[in-house]
Short mmCIF file of C-alpha atoms in Angstrom, two decimals:
data_model
loop_
_atom_site.label_atom_id
_atom_site.label_comp_id
_atom_site.label_asym_id
_atom_site.label_seq_id
_atom_site.Cartn_x
_atom_site.Cartn_y
_atom_site.Cartn_z
CA MET Y 15 -15.02 34.00 -12.72
CA ARG Y 16 -13.89 32.13 -9.44
CA GLU Y 17 -14.77 35.34 -7.49
CA GLY Y 18 -17.84 36.76 -9.54
CA LEU Y 19 -19.70 33.73 -10.16
CA TYR Y 20 -18.46 30.57 -7.91
CA ARG Y 21 -18.04 32.39 -4.78
CA ASP Y 22 -20.07 35.73 -4.96
CA HIS Y 23 -23.07 34.40 -7.27
CA TYR Y 24 -23.16 30.46 -5.89
CA GLY Y 25 -21.65 31.03 -2.35
CA PHE Y 26 -18.81 28.28 -3.01
CA SER Y 27 -15.64 28.16 -1.22
CA ASP Y 28 -12.33 27.85 -2.66
CA GLU Y 29 -12.41 24.63 -1.13
CA THR Y 30 -15.41 23.21 -2.67
CA ILE Y 31 -14.35 25.08 -6.37
CA ASP Y 32 -10.64 23.17 -6.10
CA GLY Y 33 -11.65 20.07 -4.83
CA LEU Y 34 -14.67 19.44 -7.40
CA GLN Y 35 -12.46 21.46 -10.16
CA LEU Y 36 -15.10 23.58 -11.12
CA GLY Y 37 -14.04 25.59 -14.28
CA TRP Y 38 -14.46 27.86 -16.97
CA ALA Y 39 -15.21 26.83 -20.75
CA ASP Y 40 -13.44 29.84 -22.72
CA GLY Y 41 -14.12 28.14 -26.04
CA HIS Y 42 -10.36 27.48 -26.71
CA LEU Y 43 -10.08 23.87 -25.63
CA PHE Y 44 -9.97 22.41 -28.95
CA ASP Y 45 -7.00 24.59 -29.57
CA HIS Y 46 -5.12 23.48 -26.45
CA PHE Y 47 -5.78 19.71 -27.37
CA ARG Y 48 -4.51 20.20 -30.98
CA ASP Y 49 -1.74 22.67 -30.29
CA GLU Y 50 -0.45 22.06 -27.10
CA LEU Y 51 -1.17 18.41 -26.16
CA LYS Y 52 -0.85 17.41 -29.91
CA VAL Y 53 -4.28 15.02 -29.48
CA GLU Y 54 -5.46 13.57 -32.76
CA GLN Y 55 -8.27 15.30 -33.95
CA SER Y 56 -10.47 11.83 -34.15
CA LEU Y 57 -9.43 11.13 -30.71
CA ALA Y 58 -10.34 14.76 -29.37
CA LEU Y 59 -13.89 14.39 -31.05
CA LYS Y 60 -14.80 10.88 -29.03
CA THR Y 61 -14.53 12.95 -25.92
CA GLY Y 62 -17.82 14.65 -26.53
CA LEU Y 63 -16.34 18.12 -25.66
CA PHE Y 64 -16.23 18.97 -29.32
CA VAL Y 65 -18.79 19.34 -32.20
CA VAL Y 66 -18.17 19.45 -35.93
CA VAL Y 67 -20.37 22.14 -37.49
CA GLN Y 68 -21.24 23.26 -40.90
CA GLY Y 69 -18.09 23.50 -43.18
CA GLY Y 70 -16.42 20.69 -41.30
CA ARG Y 71 -14.80 23.20 -38.62
CA ILE Y 72 -14.48 22.09 -35.06
CA GLU Y 73 -15.63 23.95 -32.32
CA ASP Y 74 -15.89 23.58 -28.42
CA PHE Y 75 -19.17 22.39 -27.67
CA PHE Y 76 -19.09 24.41 -24.01
CA GLN Y 77 -18.36 28.10 -24.70
CA GLN Y 78 -18.49 31.06 -22.24
CA ARG Y 79 -19.90 28.70 -19.65
CA LEU Y 80 -19.23 27.39 -16.27
CA ALA Y 81 -18.21 23.81 -16.40
CA PHE Y 82 -19.11 21.06 -13.96
CA PRO Y 83 -17.38 17.89 -13.79
CA TYR Y 84 -19.36 14.79 -12.65
CA TRP Y 85 -16.93 12.78 -10.40
CA LYS Y 86 -17.44 8.88 -9.70
CA GLY Y 87 -14.82 6.73 -8.02
CA GLY Y 88 -12.28 9.41 -8.19
CA GLN Y 89 -12.55 10.35 -11.98
CA VAL Y 90 -14.47 12.43 -14.02
CA VAL Y 91 -17.00 10.62 -16.41
CA TYR Y 92 -19.32 13.47 -17.76
CA PHE Y 93 -19.70 17.20 -17.72
CA ILE Y 94 -22.62 19.64 -17.44
CA ALA Y 95 -22.11 23.51 -18.36
CA ARG Y 96 -24.50 26.43 -17.09
CA SER Y 97 -24.86 29.40 -19.47
CA THR Y 98 -23.63 32.80 -18.09
CA GLU Y 99 -24.11 36.72 -19.06
CA TYR Y 100 -21.10 35.91 -21.37
CA THR Y 101 -22.87 32.93 -22.99
CA GLY Y 102 -23.65 33.74 -26.99
CA ASP Y 103 -27.35 34.37 -27.83
CA GLU Y 104 -27.40 31.78 -30.58
CA THR Y 105 -30.27 29.64 -30.83
CA TRP Y 106 -28.18 26.71 -29.84
CA GLU Y 107 -26.71 28.48 -26.98
CA ARG Y 108 -30.27 29.26 -25.35
CA SER Y 109 -30.40 26.40 -22.78
CA LYS Y 110 -29.68 27.25 -19.75
CA TYR Y 111 -27.52 24.02 -19.25
CA LYS Y 112 -25.83 21.82 -21.81
CA LYS Y 113 -24.98 18.22 -21.27
CA LEU Y 114 -21.92 16.60 -22.84
CA LEU Y 115 -22.51 15.07 -26.27
CA THR Y 116 -22.93 11.49 -26.46
CA HIS Y 117 -22.76 9.08 -29.49
CA SER Y 118 -25.91 9.40 -31.54
CA GLU Y 119 -26.85 9.36 -35.60
CA ARG Y 120 -25.88 12.95 -35.60
CA HIS Y 121 -22.64 12.73 -33.62
CA ARG Y 122 -21.21 9.55 -34.50
CA TYR Y 123 -17.71 10.62 -33.90
CA VAL Y 124 -18.29 10.71 -29.91
CA SER Y 125 -17.26 7.32 -28.23
CA GLU Y 126 -20.02 5.31 -27.27
CA THR Y 127 -18.41 5.06 -23.79
CA VAL Y 128 -19.21 8.74 -23.28
CA ARG Y 129 -23.04 8.00 -21.43
CA ASN Y 130 -25.20 10.21 -19.87
CA ASP Y 131 -26.04 7.57 -17.07
CA THR Y 132 -24.33 8.95 -13.97
CA PHE Y 133 -26.09 11.08 -11.31
CA TYR Y 134 -24.35 13.89 -10.10
CA ASN Y 135 -22.36 13.50 -6.90
CA GLU Y 136 -23.91 9.59 -6.72
CA ASP Y 137 -20.69 8.30 -4.72
CA ALA Y 138 -22.18 10.26 -1.69
CA ALA Y 139 -25.30 7.74 -1.82
CA ARG Y 140 -23.08 4.97 -0.71
CA GLY Y 141 -22.79 4.43 3.04
CA ALA Y 142 -25.19 7.56 3.58
CA GLU Y 143 -27.91 6.83 6.38
CA GLU Y 144 -29.98 9.94 5.10
CA LEU Y 145 -29.44 11.14 1.64
CA LEU Y 146 -30.85 14.43 0.10
CA ILE Y 147 -32.04 14.28 -3.48
CA THR Y 148 -32.25 17.69 -5.32
CA GLU Y 149 -32.95 19.39 -8.44
CA GLY Y 150 -29.82 21.52 -9.84
CA VAL Y 151 -26.18 20.88 -10.00
CA THR Y 152 -25.44 23.69 -7.91
CA ASP Y 153 -27.92 22.66 -5.50
CA CYS Y 154 -26.31 19.45 -4.80
CA ILE Y 155 -22.91 21.18 -4.78
CA SER Y 156 -24.26 23.71 -1.76
CA ALA Y 157 -25.60 20.86 0.22
CA MET Y 158 -22.50 18.95 0.05
CA GLN Y 159 -20.60 22.08 1.21
CA ALA Y 160 -23.08 22.21 4.18
CA GLY Y 161 -21.99 18.66 4.96
CA MET Y 162 -25.29 16.75 3.64
CA PRO Y 163 -25.05 13.88 1.62
CA CYS Y 164 -26.56 14.79 -1.75
CA ILE Y 165 -27.07 13.50 -5.00
CA SER Y 166 -29.04 15.14 -7.92
CA PRO Y 167 -30.38 14.09 -11.42
CA VAL Y 168 -29.64 17.54 -12.70
CA THR Y 169 -33.19 18.03 -13.58
CA THR Y 170 -36.90 17.99 -11.97
CA ARG Y 171 -37.35 14.17 -12.33
CA PHE Y 172 -35.31 10.77 -12.77
CA ARG Y 173 -35.98 9.18 -16.30
CA LYS Y 174 -37.45 5.91 -16.07
CA GLN Y 175 -34.70 3.96 -17.26
CA ASP Y 176 -32.55 5.37 -14.15
CA LEU Y 177 -34.99 4.42 -11.65
CA PRO Y 178 -33.42 0.93 -11.11
CA LYS Y 179 -29.95 2.56 -10.48
CA LEU Y 180 -31.67 4.92 -7.87
CA LEU Y 181 -33.39 2.03 -6.08
CA GLN Y 182 -29.61 0.37 -6.09
CA LEU Y 183 -27.89 3.44 -4.55
CA THR Y 184 -30.39 3.65 -1.94
CA ARG Y 185 -30.82 0.09 -0.69
CA TRP Y 186 -29.01 0.66 2.45
CA THR Y 187 -30.17 4.34 2.90
CA LYS Y 188 -32.44 4.60 6.05
CA ARG Y 189 -34.32 7.74 4.67
CA VAL Y 190 -34.23 9.65 1.56
CA VAL Y 191 -35.52 13.30 1.64
CA VAL Y 192 -36.46 14.70 -1.99
CA CYS Y 193 -36.06 18.55 -2.09
CA ASN Y 194 -36.64 20.45 -5.22
CA ASP Y 195 -37.05 24.21 -6.16
CA ALA Y 196 -39.70 25.78 -4.69
CA GLU Y 197 -41.46 27.57 -7.40
CA ALA Y 198 -44.84 29.33 -8.62
CA SER Y 199 -44.97 26.68 -11.16
CA GLY Y 200 -45.07 23.81 -9.03
CA ALA Y 201 -42.91 21.97 -11.61
CA GLY Y 202 -40.28 21.13 -8.86
CA LYS Y 203 -42.83 19.97 -6.31
CA ALA Y 204 -44.54 17.68 -9.01
CA GLY Y 205 -41.13 16.09 -9.99
CA ALA Y 206 -40.18 15.64 -6.14
CA VAL Y 207 -43.65 13.85 -5.66
CA GLU Y 208 -43.00 11.36 -8.80
CA THR Y 209 -39.62 10.57 -7.64
CA ALA Y 210 -40.77 9.92 -3.97
CA GLU Y 211 -43.76 7.66 -5.27
CA ALA Y 212 -40.87 5.57 -7.17
CA LEU Y 213 -39.02 5.11 -4.14
CA PHE Y 214 -41.93 4.31 -1.87
CA ALA Y 215 -43.27 1.82 -3.91
CA GLU Y 216 -39.92 -0.12 -3.26
CA GLY Y 217 -40.43 0.20 0.48
CA ARG Y 218 -38.09 3.30 1.12
CA ASP Y 219 -38.84 5.59 3.78
CA VAL Y 220 -39.12 8.73 1.65
CA ARG Y 221 -39.99 12.52 2.57
CA THR Y 222 -40.38 15.30 0.39
CA ALA Y 223 -39.25 18.75 1.57
CA GLU Y 224 -40.33 22.09 0.49
CA LEU Y 225 -38.14 25.27 1.08
CA PRO Y 226 -40.34 28.52 2.29
CA ARG Y 227 -40.73 30.64 -0.60
CA PRO Y 228 -40.82 34.46 0.26
CA GLU Y 229 -44.01 36.40 -0.90
CA GLY Y 230 -43.55 37.69 -4.12
CA VAL Y 231 -40.72 35.65 -4.98
CA GLU Y 232 -41.37 33.09 -8.10
CA LYS Y 233 -38.70 30.56 -7.04
CA ILE Y 234 -36.20 29.53 -4.35
CA ASP Y 235 -33.71 26.77 -4.96
CA VAL Y 236 -31.45 24.92 -2.32
CA ASN Y 237 -28.28 27.04 -3.29
CA GLU Y 238 -30.08 30.29 -2.80
CA PHE Y 239 -31.73 28.89 0.57
CA LEU Y 240 -28.23 27.97 1.60
CA LYS Y 241 -27.05 31.45 0.66
CA ALA Y 242 -29.40 33.39 2.73
CA ASN Y 243 -29.34 31.10 5.50
CA PRO Y 244 -27.06 28.87 7.70
CA PRO Y 245 -27.34 25.00 7.39
CA GLU Y 246 -28.91 24.43 10.42
CA GLN Y 247 -32.35 25.92 8.85
CA LEU Y 248 -32.06 23.66 6.01
CA ARG Y 249 -31.93 20.79 8.56
CA GLU Y 250 -35.04 22.26 10.13
CA VAL Y 251 -36.72 22.03 6.80
CA PHE Y 252 -35.75 18.69 6.24
CA ALA Y 253 -36.58 17.61 9.91
CA GLY Y 254 -40.46 18.76 8.91
CA ALA Y 255 -40.23 16.80 5.29
CA ARG Y 256 -43.78 15.13 4.79
CA ARG Y 257 -43.85 11.23 4.31
CA TYR Y 258 -45.33 10.37 0.85
CA ILE Y 259 -48.31 9.24 2.11
CA GLU Y 260 -48.74 12.61 3.96
CA HIS Y 261 -48.37 14.55 0.79
CA LEU Y 262 -51.23 12.07 -0.61
CA ILE Y 263 -53.53 13.13 2.16
CA GLU Y 264 -52.70 17.00 2.20
CA ALA Y 265 -53.21 17.00 -1.62
CA ILE Y 266 -56.64 15.94 -1.38
CA PRO Y 267 -58.70 19.61 -0.41
CA ALA Y 268 -60.32 19.09 3.02
CA ASP Y 269 -63.67 20.55 1.85
CA THR Y 270 -64.28 17.83 -0.88
CA PRO Y 271 -67.85 16.60 -0.54
CA LYS Y 272 -68.12 13.04 0.49
CA VAL Y 273 -69.56 11.85 -2.47
CA ASP Y 274 -66.59 12.74 -4.66
CA LEU Y 275 -63.75 11.20 -2.19
CA GLU Y 276 -63.84 8.04 -3.46
CA PRO Y 277 -61.59 8.48 -6.29
CA LEU Y 278 -59.40 10.69 -4.51
CA LEU Y 279 -58.53 8.37 -1.86
CA GLU Y 280 -57.96 5.21 -4.19
CA PRO Y 281 -54.18 5.72 -4.24
CA VAL Y 282 -54.06 7.00 -0.53
CA VAL Y 283 -55.83 3.87 0.54
CA ALA Y 284 -53.47 1.56 -1.62
CA ALA Y 285 -50.41 3.44 -0.08
CA ILE Y 286 -51.78 2.93 3.53
CA ALA Y 287 -52.46 -0.57 2.82
CA SER Y 288 -48.82 -1.69 2.37
CA ARG Y 289 -47.70 0.10 5.46
CA SER Y 290 -47.72 -1.70 9.14
CA PRO Y 291 -50.82 -1.82 11.39
CA LEU Y 292 -49.51 0.78 13.59
CA GLU Y 293 -48.65 3.20 10.70
CA GLN Y 294 -51.92 2.63 9.16
CA ASP Y 295 -53.61 3.45 12.31
CA GLY Y 296 -51.82 6.65 12.39
CA TYR Y 297 -52.55 7.46 8.51
CA VAL Y 298 -56.29 6.77 9.33
CA ASP Y 299 -56.40 9.28 12.03
CA MET Y 300 -54.94 12.01 9.41
CA LEU Y 301 -57.65 11.18 7.29
CA VAL Y 302 -60.41 11.37 9.77
CA GLY Y 303 -59.10 14.75 11.17
CA ARG Y 304 -58.81 15.92 7.67
CA LEU Y 305 -61.65 14.79 5.69
CA LYS Y 306 -64.23 14.08 8.65
CA VAL Y 307 -64.60 10.71 7.23
CA SER Y 308 -65.52 7.78 9.77
CA ARG Y 309 -62.74 4.99 10.80
CA ARG Y 310 -65.15 2.32 9.79
CA VAL Y 311 -65.65 3.72 6.09
CA LEU Y 312 -61.82 4.06 5.82
CA GLY Y 313 -61.62 0.54 7.51
CA LYS Y 314 -63.84 -0.90 4.71
CA LEU Y 315 -61.90 0.81 2.04
CA LEU Y 316 -58.64 -0.84 3.35
CA ARG Y 317 -60.24 -4.25 3.68
CA ALA Y 318 -61.34 -4.20 0.20
CA HIS Y 319 -58.28 -3.02 -1.25
CA GLN Y 320 -56.71 -5.64 0.61
CA LYS Y 321 -58.71 -8.04 -0.71
CA ASP Y 322 -58.13 -6.78 -4.38
CA GLU Y 323 -54.37 -7.35 -4.09
CA SER Y 324 -54.51 -10.99 -2.82
CA PRO Y 325 -51.58 -13.03 -4.51
CA LYS Y 326 -52.24 -13.69 -8.21
CA PRO Y 327 -52.17 -17.37 -9.57
CA LYS Y 328 -48.56 -18.10 -10.42
CA ALA Y 329 -49.62 -18.43 -14.24
CA ALA Y 330 -50.92 -15.03 -14.16
CA ARG Y 331 -47.98 -13.70 -12.49
CA GLU Y 332 -45.50 -15.13 -15.28
CA GLN Y 333 -47.65 -13.82 -17.79
CA GLU Y 334 -47.47 -10.30 -16.65
CA SER Y 335 -43.67 -10.64 -16.11
CA ARG Y 336 -43.25 -12.10 -19.95
CA ARG Y 337 -45.29 -8.81 -21.03
CA ASP Y 338 -42.98 -6.74 -18.79
CA ARG Y 339 -39.92 -8.44 -20.39
CA ALA Y 340 -41.19 -7.66 -23.85
CA GLY Y 341 -41.91 -4.31 -23.28
CA GLY Y 342 -45.77 -4.56 -23.78
CA GLU Y 343 -47.57 -1.79 -23.23
CA ALA Y 344 -50.11 -1.36 -20.14
CA ILE Y 345 -51.84 1.55 -22.00
CA LYS Y 346 -52.22 1.68 -25.73
CA GLY Y 347 -50.04 4.33 -27.26
CA GLU Y 348 -47.70 4.74 -23.87
CA VAL Y 349 -44.84 6.99 -24.23
CA PHE Y 350 -41.90 7.48 -22.19
CA GLU Y 351 -39.82 10.62 -21.68
CA ASP Y 352 -36.35 11.84 -21.67
CA GLN Y 353 -34.79 15.18 -21.27
CA ASP Y 354 -34.89 16.18 -24.98
CA HIS Y 355 -37.11 13.77 -26.40
CA TYR Y 356 -40.07 10.83 -26.12
CA TYR Y 357 -39.56 7.01 -26.89
CA VAL Y 358 -41.54 4.03 -26.87
CA LEU Y 359 -40.52 0.44 -26.37
CA ASN Y 360 -40.59 -2.11 -29.01
CA HIS Y 361 -41.83 -5.82 -28.64
CA GLU Y 362 -38.12 -6.71 -27.57
CA GLY Y 363 -38.05 -3.87 -24.87
CA ASP Y 364 -35.77 -1.78 -26.53
CA SER Y 365 -36.18 1.97 -26.79
CA VAL Y 366 -36.97 3.49 -30.04
CA ILE Y 367 -37.06 7.38 -30.18
CA ILE Y 368 -39.95 9.08 -31.77
CA SER Y 369 -39.22 12.74 -31.09
CA SER Y 370 -36.20 15.38 -31.40
CA PHE Y 371 -37.91 17.35 -28.39
CA HIS Y 372 -39.20 17.51 -25.18
CA ILE Y 373 -42.12 19.65 -23.70
CA GLU Y 374 -42.23 20.91 -20.24
CA PRO Y 375 -45.51 22.20 -19.33
CA THR Y 376 -45.78 25.64 -17.45
CA GLU Y 377 -49.44 26.26 -17.41
CA ARG Y 378 -52.78 25.39 -18.73
CA ILE Y 379 -55.48 27.73 -20.22
CA ARG Y 380 -58.76 26.76 -19.80
CA LEU Y 381 -61.08 27.74 -22.93
CA GLU Y 382 -64.62 26.90 -23.63
CA ASP Y 383 -63.78 24.38 -26.09
CA GLY Y 384 -60.91 22.78 -24.11
CA GLU Y 385 -57.36 23.62 -22.60
CA VAL Y 386 -54.21 25.04 -24.02
CA ILE Y 387 -51.13 23.60 -22.88
CA VAL Y 388 -48.26 26.04 -22.74
CA GLY Y 389 -44.86 24.70 -22.23
CA ASP Y 390 -41.21 25.39 -23.26
CA VAL Y 391 -39.58 22.93 -25.71
CA THR Y 392 -36.27 21.55 -25.43
CA THR Y 393 -34.93 19.93 -28.55
CA ASP Y 394 -32.01 17.46 -29.24
CA GLN Y 395 -29.97 20.08 -30.37
CA GLY Y 396 -30.13 22.01 -27.00
CA ARG Y 397 -32.16 24.62 -28.49
CA VAL Y 398 -34.81 25.91 -25.98
CA TYR Y 399 -38.37 27.31 -27.33
CA ARG Y 400 -40.50 28.91 -24.54
CA SER Y 401 -44.16 28.89 -24.14
CA VAL Y 402 -45.04 27.22 -26.98
CA HIS Y 403 -49.09 26.86 -26.95
CA PHE Y 404 -50.48 23.37 -27.84
CA PRO Y 405 -54.41 23.87 -28.40
CA PRO Y 406 -57.01 21.38 -27.75
CA SER Y 407 -57.27 20.37 -31.43
CA ALA Y 408 -53.47 19.34 -31.25
CA TRP Y 409 -54.05 16.08 -29.38
CA HIS Y 410 -56.71 14.88 -31.90
CA SER Y 411 -53.98 13.48 -34.22
CA LYS Y 412 -50.29 13.02 -35.69
CA ARG Y 413 -51.14 15.63 -38.35
CA SER Y 414 -52.73 17.95 -35.91
CA PHE Y 415 -49.93 17.61 -33.58
CA LEU Y 416 -47.47 18.49 -36.47
CA GLN Y 417 -49.43 21.61 -37.35
CA THR Y 418 -48.59 23.44 -34.18
CA PHE Y 419 -44.79 23.05 -34.24
CA PRO Y 420 -43.17 26.43 -34.30
CA THR Y 421 -39.87 25.28 -35.71
CA ALA Y 422 -38.23 22.47 -38.16
CA ASP Y 423 -36.11 21.52 -35.03
CA MET Y 424 -39.28 19.60 -33.89
CA GLN Y 425 -39.64 16.14 -35.52
CA TRP Y 426 -42.02 13.63 -34.69
CA THR Y 427 -42.14 9.90 -35.68
CA GLY Y 428 -44.96 8.60 -33.65
CA TRP Y 429 -48.38 7.42 -34.36
CA ASP Y 430 -51.57 8.89 -33.47
CA ASP Y 431 -52.11 6.91 -30.08
CA ASN Y 432 -48.65 8.10 -29.21
CA VAL Y 433 -49.88 11.77 -29.51
CA GLN Y 434 -52.30 10.91 -26.90
CA GLY Y 435 -49.27 9.49 -24.84
CA VAL Y 436 -47.46 12.63 -24.84
CA LEU Y 437 -50.75 14.23 -23.41
CA ARG Y 438 -51.19 11.60 -20.71
CA ILE Y 439 -47.68 12.68 -19.37
CA LEU Y 440 -48.20 16.32 -19.75
CA SER Y 441 -51.54 16.09 -17.85
CA ARG Y 442 -49.90 14.79 -14.73
CA ARG Y 443 -47.73 18.00 -14.21
CA GLN Y 444 -49.12 20.05 -11.51
CA VAL Y 445 -48.95 23.58 -13.38
CA PRO Y 446 -51.09 26.49 -12.77
CA ILE Y 447 -54.38 26.38 -14.63
CA ARG Y 448 -55.85 29.99 -15.90
CA ALA Y 449 -58.79 30.85 -17.11
CA GLY Y 450 -58.61 31.84 -20.95
CA THR Y 451 -60.72 33.53 -23.61
CA ARG Y 452 -60.42 34.35 -27.42
CA THR Y 453 -62.81 37.20 -26.99
CA LEU Y 454 -61.71 40.98 -26.48
CA GLY Y 455 -64.45 42.76 -24.57
CA TYR Y 456 -66.80 41.91 -21.86
CA LEU Y 457 -66.35 38.95 -19.85
CA ASP Y 458 -68.53 37.65 -17.15
CA THR Y 459 -66.63 35.92 -14.35
CA LYS Y 460 -67.15 34.45 -11.01
CA GLU Y 461 -65.01 37.48 -9.47
CA GLY Y 462 -67.34 39.72 -11.30
CA PRO Y 463 -67.63 41.55 -14.53
CA ARG Y 464 -64.30 42.20 -16.60
CA TRP Y 465 -63.47 43.99 -19.62
CA VAL Y 466 -60.55 42.16 -21.61
CA ALA Y 467 -57.98 43.86 -23.56
CA GLN Y 468 -54.82 42.35 -25.34
CA ASP Y 469 -52.48 43.44 -22.40
CA VAL Y 470 -54.46 44.20 -19.53
CA VAL Y 471 -57.89 43.05 -17.86
CA LEU Y 472 -60.18 45.74 -16.28
CA GLY Y 473 -62.64 45.50 -13.48
CA PRO Y 474 -65.24 48.16 -12.35
CA ASP Y 475 -62.52 49.92 -10.40
CA GLY Y 476 -59.60 49.93 -13.01
CA PRO Y 477 -56.80 47.33 -14.04
CA VAL Y 478 -56.89 43.76 -12.21
CA PRO Y 479 -53.74 42.77 -10.84
CA ASN Y 480 -52.35 39.12 -10.90
CA THR Y 481 -55.61 38.09 -12.92
CA GLU Y 482 -56.22 34.60 -13.59
CA ILE Y 483 -57.57 35.76 -17.04
CA VAL Y 484 -55.50 35.58 -19.84
CA PHE Y 485 -56.40 36.30 -23.77
CA LEU Y 486 -55.18 34.13 -26.46
#
């Protein structure tokens, strides 16, 4: 395992493997605890390393997986394990990564002190002038091996409840660079921008870096990039990382008609208005060059925003503060997301879980009657269901939403308004949008006439490769 997976596949050195105590879960850890270490069963279960299965039998939670410990202050505080070619094909093993069990209604035997509230390698943030945030645990390890201080949430985006901790860890950092996976779906980029937005709002100098993705390659991450290139090339990528406002500017299509620009410019103007006069001048130059809008018009928009953002009366600020502390919803039906569930906040500000699953959209298919959202569903049991379709009607009500669930593993206790809350979350993801049809046969498109079959789309010259059209 050391040579074939850690060294050859990921490019980790022996020093890295030994220093981080990267391991292999062979499925016999409970036997070792019981027979060799003489650990009591109840105490072993408290660790979250073992699970009670049907019939009361106890098994290792991680089996035939690579095991990555989370270190903090010189101690292991958590674990994550990655599947390999040797991992079983049972439904509960389909998830690429499994995180250590924590205390829950389903796993009451796990100690409440076992918590998923540590970022991978978070000690690296302390004292770092420049900090890298990347998506995966192996990406983070590769960056560390290359001498770059790095932390990871081990997912595309930080959970809302983790943002205060992230802000605390980065309070003395001069610059933060977020570099997620570069992939065709755009999920990594969307997560990087969300993280950058949260850091920017608190005054951090935050940049987003995008790895060069070779033509024909669906995805590349930091680990893969460093396996193929020296660390100096990754530093060059980071040197060209874009400031958060630069990303907002470049996200506006350069050919957008001026009459359609105002709503697209609102978040950009709001961000620019918070910067120093010299920075404002530089960003205005970028907007003028990209969108051909006059400095006079942009100046008016900036002044109007600054006027709207003038300090509120003390009574109004206190009322907003009380509402925030009480968990009042800014939007009716507002929902928050975690890695394997959705939740809402009650009037006391406490989290109330309303689902046993989480949806990560992979694409949107546009039909005449609306959009179908296609996504991967991860349940709180670690099971993953790929390419689940949610038609336009799914978002009409709780009942309609439930009717789209492909498995009993998906449970929902939210209300109709919360269904719309989930839709708001999914619609913010940047994913490919494709044209769809429910009709086999002739279809008139902007690229010309097409004949749609179940597995192929034909044009006048034969099969059309890489078509945007999909049959549902």
